[in-house]
């Protein structure tokens, strides 16, 4: 390698500090109120609030972070960051949000630095950074605590790319730091996997010939990437099944990509969920139109790749960094819900796309011969886009204030979002609005029957003492998922309400067989056995409950009372 070279086009330290301050102020102005938000009942609860693995830092929690999925993604570095947050804040949602905001601001500055290293044009770098910071598609990553994995993975992806570019300029130590940063990016989320190919893209973008030497430089990155792809595939085995899955995925890729590109250009009606309920077949007019549109767009970009090279490379970066997300169309407990995309999937891809768009716009503006007019037009354009983006992002961030606000917004944009109906049913139930909960669960079942919707509907029937309807709802849940232990438990509770204790006891035994750690099943079984005047069987049930949780007050008190009656 050559000796390290000075970097032309680098602004002064004072200019860079001022720009950093501007980015921080804008980020806080647009997203800062998120520090007053709580956790939302959409991943935050399972991933953080009820996840003992992040409630503190210690050997056991560290081991758990590095040896488990959440439930299908391997994100140990993300879990480690949650552990640190919990240790510092004792579970304060405001602190988690503040860290997310800080990471988003840092990422915007890293994007500026990457654009500067690639182009050596400070004005271009600043424009790209502001677009990345303020574009409405960035809201989800910036204000949703569960999107921490995207923030961390993107940040270390950018650091790795910067390290590689520094090494290319002659900094010999930077290559090792680039590999370390890539490893950390993968530990945050495997979506950083395309980095080796992105580095080749950067090489070509800067006019370097892609030869054997250029390819050889990427082998260590590929070696790091490979085991994480295996780990990621193992985490999705329940989802990746059969030729049907792969066919649906292939058919949805063009539709999803064009949809997300459309949101980049016109970021209106954004939502956390974009359900797709049309048939996924080879003869679907919607999907055929998307395939045709993708082919036409690709051919146009290829045809004008030399006239508009920056647009070509920016589009390639966008598509390349989207690839890991193409395995995420199928969601839900049984992976039967289909979603086209989510806003945060564009978070990293937008970094390269915005660079390509800004450079292309700059090249087009160069046709204006008057330098002052050219400068005024460029500044006016970036100011207008930045102001509009900031306003839209400020509005969009407001929907993340709490769970009810979030899913009300989801249903306003996508009334057929089945999971949103279930969540809103839970919110109505928590408020004591059983009629509202019943309505939401029935609507959810009408969109697509799921075990959870039937189980929750059954709970409503238990509260209204409609025990036969509760039993029927939970049996339908079991028909959809024979291992739904909570449905079996609720059947037992309904039989208890009807005074049919033998059938209740049988249901609780079946629950315990499905989930041997279900302490409530053993406690309820003990109560049913007491009602049947089977004290020995009741003692055995309470004893098993105490084996699971020796501190169980109910099991302990009932067992003591039975022992005293001997």
Short mmCIF file of N, CA and C in Angstrom, two decimals, residues 161-246:
data_model
loop_
_atom_site.label_atom_id
_atom_site.label_comp_id
_atom_site.label_asym_id
_atom_site.label_seq_id
_atom_site.Cartn_x
_atom_site.Cartn_y
_atom_site.Cartn_z
N UNK A 161 -16.93 0.56 6.51
CA UNK A 161 -16.68 1.11 5.17
C UNK A 161 -15.66 2.24 5.23
N UNK A 162 -15.77 3.09 6.25
CA UNK A 162 -14.81 4.19 6.40
C UNK A 162 -13.40 3.65 6.68
N UNK A 163 -13.32 2.59 7.48
CA UNK A 163 -12.03 1.97 7.75
C UNK A 163 -11.40 1.41 6.49
N UNK A 164 -12.22 0.78 5.67
CA UNK A 164 -11.72 0.23 4.40
C UNK A 164 -11.19 1.34 3.49
N UNK A 165 -11.95 2.43 3.39
CA UNK A 165 -11.51 3.54 2.55
C UNK A 165 -10.23 4.19 3.09
N UNK A 166 -10.12 4.24 4.43
CA UNK A 166 -8.89 4.77 5.02
C UNK A 166 -7.71 3.86 4.69
N UNK A 167 -7.93 2.57 4.73
CA UNK A 167 -6.87 1.61 4.37
C UNK A 167 -6.47 1.78 2.90
N UNK A 168 -7.46 2.00 2.06
CA UNK A 168 -7.15 2.20 0.64
C UNK A 168 -6.29 3.45 0.43
N UNK A 169 -6.42 4.42 1.34
CA UNK A 169 -5.61 5.64 1.22
C UNK A 169 -4.22 5.47 1.83
N UNK A 170 -3.96 4.36 2.52
CA UNK A 170 -2.63 4.12 3.05
C UNK A 170 -2.53 3.91 4.54
N UNK A 171 -3.64 3.96 5.27
CA UNK A 171 -3.64 3.71 6.70
C UNK A 171 -3.66 2.20 6.93
N UNK A 172 -2.52 1.62 7.21
CA UNK A 172 -2.41 0.15 7.28
C UNK A 172 -3.20 -0.46 8.41
N UNK A 173 -3.36 0.26 9.52
CA UNK A 173 -4.09 -0.30 10.66
C UNK A 173 -5.60 -0.29 10.43
N UNK A 174 -6.06 0.53 9.49
CA UNK A 174 -7.49 0.72 9.32
C UNK A 174 -8.19 -0.55 8.81
N UNK A 175 -7.47 -1.42 8.11
CA UNK A 175 -8.10 -2.64 7.59
C UNK A 175 -8.58 -3.54 8.73
N UNK A 176 -7.73 -3.69 9.75
CA UNK A 176 -8.10 -4.51 10.90
C UNK A 176 -9.29 -3.90 11.63
N UNK A 177 -9.26 -2.56 11.78
CA UNK A 177 -10.39 -1.90 12.45
C UNK A 177 -11.67 -2.03 11.63
N UNK A 178 -11.53 -2.05 10.33
CA UNK A 178 -12.69 -2.24 9.47
C UNK A 178 -13.31 -3.61 9.69
N UNK A 179 -12.48 -4.62 9.80
CA UNK A 179 -12.99 -5.98 10.05
C UNK A 179 -13.66 -6.07 11.42
N UNK A 180 -13.06 -5.43 12.43
CA UNK A 180 -13.66 -5.44 13.76
C UNK A 180 -15.03 -4.77 13.73
N UNK A 181 -15.12 -3.63 13.04
CA UNK A 181 -16.40 -2.93 12.94
C UNK A 181 -17.44 -3.77 12.21
N UNK A 182 -17.00 -4.50 11.18
CA UNK A 182 -17.93 -5.38 10.46
C UNK A 182 -18.44 -6.50 11.36
N UNK A 183 -17.55 -7.05 12.17
CA UNK A 183 -17.97 -8.09 13.12
C UNK A 183 -19.02 -7.53 14.08
N UNK A 184 -18.80 -6.34 14.58
CA UNK A 184 -19.77 -5.72 15.50
C UNK A 184 -21.09 -5.44 14.79
N UNK A 185 -21.02 -5.04 13.53
CA UNK A 185 -22.25 -4.81 12.77
C UNK A 185 -23.06 -6.10 12.65
N UNK A 186 -22.39 -7.20 12.36
CA UNK A 186 -23.06 -8.50 12.25
C UNK A 186 -23.63 -8.96 13.59
N UNK A 187 -22.93 -8.66 14.68
CA UNK A 187 -23.42 -9.01 16.01
C UNK A 187 -24.63 -8.19 16.40
N UNK A 188 -24.77 -7.01 15.79
CA UNK A 188 -25.95 -6.18 16.05
C UNK A 188 -27.15 -6.68 15.25
N UNK A 189 -26.90 -7.04 13.97
CA UNK A 189 -27.95 -7.59 13.11
C UNK A 189 -27.31 -8.05 11.81
N UNK A 190 -27.73 -9.18 11.33
CA UNK A 190 -27.09 -9.77 10.15
C UNK A 190 -27.37 -8.99 8.87
N UNK A 191 -28.23 -7.99 8.94
CA UNK A 191 -28.53 -7.20 7.74
C UNK A 191 -27.30 -6.44 7.23
N UNK A 192 -26.21 -6.41 8.03
CA UNK A 192 -24.96 -5.79 7.57
C UNK A 192 -24.19 -6.69 6.62
N UNK A 193 -24.66 -7.90 6.37
CA UNK A 193 -23.93 -8.89 5.58
C UNK A 193 -23.51 -8.42 4.19
N UNK A 194 -24.27 -7.55 3.51
CA UNK A 194 -23.84 -7.15 2.15
C UNK A 194 -22.59 -6.27 2.11
N UNK A 195 -21.99 -5.94 3.23
CA UNK A 195 -20.86 -5.01 3.23
C UNK A 195 -19.75 -5.38 2.25
N UNK A 196 -19.28 -6.64 2.17
CA UNK A 196 -18.19 -6.94 1.24
C UNK A 196 -18.52 -6.53 -0.20
N UNK A 197 -19.78 -6.72 -0.59
CA UNK A 197 -20.20 -6.36 -1.94
C UNK A 197 -20.35 -4.85 -2.07
N UNK A 198 -20.76 -4.20 -0.98
CA UNK A 198 -20.83 -2.74 -0.99
C UNK A 198 -19.44 -2.12 -1.15
N UNK A 199 -18.43 -2.76 -0.56
CA UNK A 199 -17.07 -2.25 -0.72
C UNK A 199 -16.61 -2.35 -2.17
N UNK A 200 -16.97 -3.44 -2.83
CA UNK A 200 -16.68 -3.54 -4.27
C UNK A 200 -17.40 -2.46 -5.05
N UNK A 201 -18.62 -2.17 -4.64
CA UNK A 201 -19.39 -1.12 -5.28
C UNK A 201 -18.71 0.24 -5.10
N UNK A 202 -18.20 0.49 -3.89
CA UNK A 202 -17.48 1.74 -3.65
C UNK A 202 -16.21 1.82 -4.50
N UNK A 203 -15.55 0.67 -4.64
CA UNK A 203 -14.36 0.64 -5.50
C UNK A 203 -14.71 1.08 -6.92
N UNK A 204 -15.77 0.48 -7.46
CA UNK A 204 -16.19 0.81 -8.82
C UNK A 204 -16.67 2.26 -8.90
N UNK A 205 -17.37 2.71 -7.87
CA UNK A 205 -17.90 4.07 -7.84
C UNK A 205 -16.75 5.09 -7.95
N UNK A 206 -15.63 4.75 -7.33
CA UNK A 206 -14.47 5.64 -7.38
C UNK A 206 -13.58 5.40 -8.60
N UNK A 207 -14.04 4.53 -9.50
CA UNK A 207 -13.32 4.32 -10.75
C UNK A 207 -12.23 3.27 -10.68
N UNK A 208 -12.20 2.47 -9.62
CA UNK A 208 -11.18 1.43 -9.51
C UNK A 208 -11.58 0.20 -10.32
N UNK A 209 -10.63 -0.40 -10.97
CA UNK A 209 -10.88 -1.62 -11.72
C UNK A 209 -11.12 -2.78 -10.74
N UNK A 210 -12.19 -3.54 -10.99
CA UNK A 210 -12.51 -4.69 -10.13
C UNK A 210 -11.76 -5.91 -10.69
N UNK A 211 -10.58 -6.13 -10.16
CA UNK A 211 -9.75 -7.25 -10.60
C UNK A 211 -9.55 -8.24 -9.47
N UNK A 212 -8.65 -9.17 -9.69
CA UNK A 212 -8.39 -10.18 -8.67
C UNK A 212 -7.94 -9.61 -7.35
N UNK A 213 -7.14 -8.56 -7.40
CA UNK A 213 -6.65 -7.93 -6.17
C UNK A 213 -7.81 -7.33 -5.38
N UNK A 214 -8.70 -6.64 -6.08
CA UNK A 214 -9.86 -6.04 -5.41
C UNK A 214 -10.74 -7.10 -4.77
N UNK A 215 -10.90 -8.23 -5.47
CA UNK A 215 -11.71 -9.32 -4.92
C UNK A 215 -11.03 -9.97 -3.72
N UNK A 216 -9.73 -10.15 -3.80
CA UNK A 216 -8.99 -10.79 -2.72
C UNK A 216 -9.10 -9.99 -1.43
N UNK A 217 -9.15 -8.67 -1.53
CA UNK A 217 -9.25 -7.82 -0.35
C UNK A 217 -10.54 -8.06 0.43
N UNK A 218 -11.55 -8.61 -0.24
CA UNK A 218 -12.86 -8.78 0.40
C UNK A 218 -13.03 -10.15 1.04
N UNK A 219 -12.08 -11.08 0.81
CA UNK A 219 -12.23 -12.43 1.35
C UNK A 219 -12.35 -12.45 2.87
N UNK A 220 -11.57 -11.69 3.63
CA UNK A 220 -11.75 -11.71 5.10
C UNK A 220 -13.15 -11.27 5.52
N UNK A 221 -13.73 -10.32 4.79
CA UNK A 221 -15.10 -9.89 5.11
C UNK A 221 -16.09 -11.02 4.84
N UNK A 222 -15.88 -11.72 3.73
CA UNK A 222 -16.77 -12.84 3.41
C UNK A 222 -16.63 -13.96 4.43
N UNK A 223 -15.42 -14.17 4.92
CA UNK A 223 -15.20 -15.20 5.95
C UNK A 223 -15.92 -14.84 7.24
N UNK A 224 -15.95 -13.57 7.58
CA UNK A 224 -16.69 -13.13 8.76
C UNK A 224 -18.20 -13.28 8.55
N UNK A 225 -18.63 -12.98 7.36
CA UNK A 225 -20.06 -12.98 7.05
C UNK A 225 -20.67 -14.38 7.07
N UNK A 226 -19.94 -15.37 6.56
CA UNK A 226 -20.49 -16.71 6.33
C UNK A 226 -21.13 -17.35 7.56
N UNK A 227 -20.45 -17.43 8.72
CA UNK A 227 -21.09 -18.07 9.87
C UNK A 227 -22.34 -17.35 10.34
N UNK A 228 -22.40 -16.04 10.17
CA UNK A 228 -23.60 -15.31 10.59
C UNK A 228 -24.78 -15.61 9.68
N UNK A 229 -24.51 -15.89 8.41
CA UNK A 229 -25.60 -16.29 7.52
C UNK A 229 -26.16 -17.64 7.94
N UNK A 230 -25.28 -18.55 8.36
CA UNK A 230 -25.72 -19.86 8.84
C UNK A 230 -26.56 -19.70 10.09
N UNK A 231 -26.10 -18.87 11.02
CA UNK A 231 -26.83 -18.63 12.26
C UNK A 231 -28.19 -18.00 11.96
N UNK A 232 -28.21 -17.04 11.03
CA UNK A 232 -29.46 -16.38 10.67
C UNK A 232 -30.45 -17.37 10.05
N UNK A 233 -29.95 -18.24 9.19
CA UNK A 233 -30.82 -19.24 8.56
C UNK A 233 -31.40 -20.19 9.61
N UNK A 234 -30.58 -20.58 10.57
CA UNK A 234 -31.06 -21.47 11.63
C UNK A 234 -32.17 -20.81 12.43
N UNK A 235 -32.07 -19.50 12.64
CA UNK A 235 -33.10 -18.81 13.40
C UNK A 235 -34.42 -18.69 12.67
N UNK A 236 -34.41 -18.84 11.35
CA UNK A 236 -35.62 -18.70 10.55
C UNK A 236 -36.12 -20.02 10.00
N UNK A 237 -35.66 -21.13 10.56
CA UNK A 237 -36.04 -22.43 10.01
C UNK A 237 -37.54 -22.65 10.06
N UNK A 238 -38.20 -22.13 11.10
CA UNK A 238 -39.64 -22.29 11.19
C UNK A 238 -40.37 -21.52 10.10
N UNK A 239 -39.71 -20.49 9.55
CA UNK A 239 -40.32 -19.65 8.53
C UNK A 239 -39.96 -20.13 7.13
N UNK A 240 -38.71 -20.51 6.93
CA UNK A 240 -38.23 -20.91 5.61
C UNK A 240 -38.57 -22.38 5.39
N UNK A 241 -39.65 -22.64 4.72
CA UNK A 241 -40.08 -24.02 4.56
C UNK A 241 -40.78 -24.20 3.23
N UNK A 242 -40.23 -25.05 2.39
CA UNK A 242 -40.92 -25.45 1.18
C UNK A 242 -40.74 -24.51 0.00
N UNK A 243 -41.06 -25.07 -1.18
CA UNK A 243 -40.92 -24.30 -2.41
C UNK A 243 -41.90 -23.14 -2.45
N UNK A 244 -43.06 -23.32 -1.79
CA UNK A 244 -44.05 -22.25 -1.78
C UNK A 244 -43.53 -20.98 -1.16
N UNK A 245 -42.77 -21.12 -0.08
CA UNK A 245 -42.19 -19.96 0.59
C UNK A 245 -41.27 -19.21 -0.37
N UNK A 246 -40.39 -19.92 -1.03
CA UNK A 246 -39.42 -19.28 -1.91
C UNK A 246 -40.10 -18.65 -3.13
#
